[in-house]
């Protein structure tokens, strides 16, 4: 019976790692639902064994729980119908982070970092291969299984950040190839013609280069020049390879700063959403309008033409604004807590040989999600909410050497 229980735990660990690191873009929208189902199962087991409270003792688990409570509180106070409160469960992965972390912490060992980095690298390569195949087949904007090109591109960048942790942690020659996953992730973004995810690319590359410079190459100026050249090369490639959506990005940015009229339709719609969202936030700045009225609350502040278009949209294409309009100041506090939790927990994590890599991984993940959230929804949709929490838990709890981590912290 004990052996059977051990096999079930090992199977659950491998299934979670595979879903989060290897096939999240291949499985598409099936990914978050399977992860949530596994998380609920773990929570039930911990409840029966009376270990639920213990699972919420780690700092990251408590902070994610606090973010969920803040959102549930805001949506409850602003609710106009009982079902409005149910929108808090868009963020159920924040609640399930603790039981999943409890399971993964128990499975951590000396090979965890290698395993996580390699699996994430495989995930990036599979994503790139899938996108390249569909692109060669004539698809102008390749997608995953019920997964849009922007969502897919942000996922590839997040996986590349986890893969690159191995270069900082492992110190082996082969690990120097792991940052190439960032190049594949950017290539994926270019092939899907996704402009929004490119916002995070330059800060992500600079952040990565800085960590590698100080931790792996001892301040080598050669690496600094290589990173700068890579940033310039990727920017040039993005411009030259795509004469449509991506190549219009410099002109759009120039128009924004000069005050000229923006002729790009997508950008014009989003600017109208941002202006209307700000006004809707001022209507209810403390608790917001609730997620159920996220879009209806901004329509009165839009022109009739823009309002007709906005009625077909599920969100405001900006994470901070989504949280501000739906949850007010309380919602924004929850957003900041969600983004900051992995970074805070990584800095406060055990001082083992992989702590620096965890700090990098958490910071890189935050960079991807903040950048992606400037022009799209990253939290509140089941896919990226689940993926962000899973990757955070893997970085913080699985990428530890159990021999160097006190049991009271590991669990």
mmCIF file of C-alpha atoms in Angstrom, residues 35-43 55-56 61 64-65 68 91-103 389-390 393:
data_model
loop_
_atom_site.group_PDB
_atom_site.id
_atom_site.type_symbol
_atom_site.label_atom_id
_atom_site.label_comp_id
_atom_site.label_asym_id
_atom_site.label_seq_id
_atom_site.Cartn_x
_atom_site.Cartn_y
_atom_site.Cartn_z
ATOM 1 C CA UNK A 35 -3.471 20.906 -13.427
ATOM 2 C CA UNK A 36 -6.419 22.243 -11.410
ATOM 3 C CA UNK A 37 -7.925 18.743 -11.213
ATOM 4 C CA UNK A 38 -4.634 17.350 -9.893
ATOM 5 C CA UNK A 39 -4.332 20.248 -7.443
ATOM 6 C CA UNK A 40 -7.827 19.608 -6.083
ATOM 7 C CA UNK A 41 -6.953 15.932 -5.674
ATOM 8 C CA UNK A 42 -3.812 16.809 -3.708
ATOM 9 C CA UNK A 43 -5.808 19.243 -1.558
ATOM 10 C CA UNK A 55 0.998 23.136 3.255
ATOM 11 C CA UNK A 56 0.206 26.842 3.672
ATOM 12 C CA UNK A 61 1.891 29.725 -0.370
ATOM 13 C CA UNK A 64 -0.656 33.504 -3.076
ATOM 14 C CA UNK A 65 -3.486 32.692 -0.662
ATOM 15 C CA UNK A 68 -6.832 35.080 -3.719
ATOM 16 C CA UNK A 91 -7.814 32.603 -9.807
ATOM 17 C CA UNK A 92 -8.286 29.209 -8.123
ATOM 18 C CA UNK A 93 -4.661 28.271 -8.897
ATOM 19 C CA UNK A 94 -3.577 30.810 -6.290
ATOM 20 C CA UNK A 95 -5.482 28.693 -3.784
ATOM 21 C CA UNK A 96 -4.031 25.432 -5.099
ATOM 22 C CA UNK A 97 -0.417 26.638 -5.130
ATOM 23 C CA UNK A 98 0.107 25.388 -1.561
ATOM 24 C CA UNK A 99 -0.920 21.727 -2.024
ATOM 25 C CA UNK A 100 0.963 21.477 -5.327
ATOM 26 C CA UNK A 101 4.043 23.062 -3.722
ATOM 27 C CA UNK A 102 3.770 20.570 -0.850
ATOM 28 C CA UNK A 103 3.909 17.679 -3.320
ATOM 29 C CA UNK A 389 1.589 29.609 -10.561
ATOM 30 C CA UNK A 390 2.938 26.230 -11.690
ATOM 31 C CA UNK A 393 6.017 26.633 -7.612
#
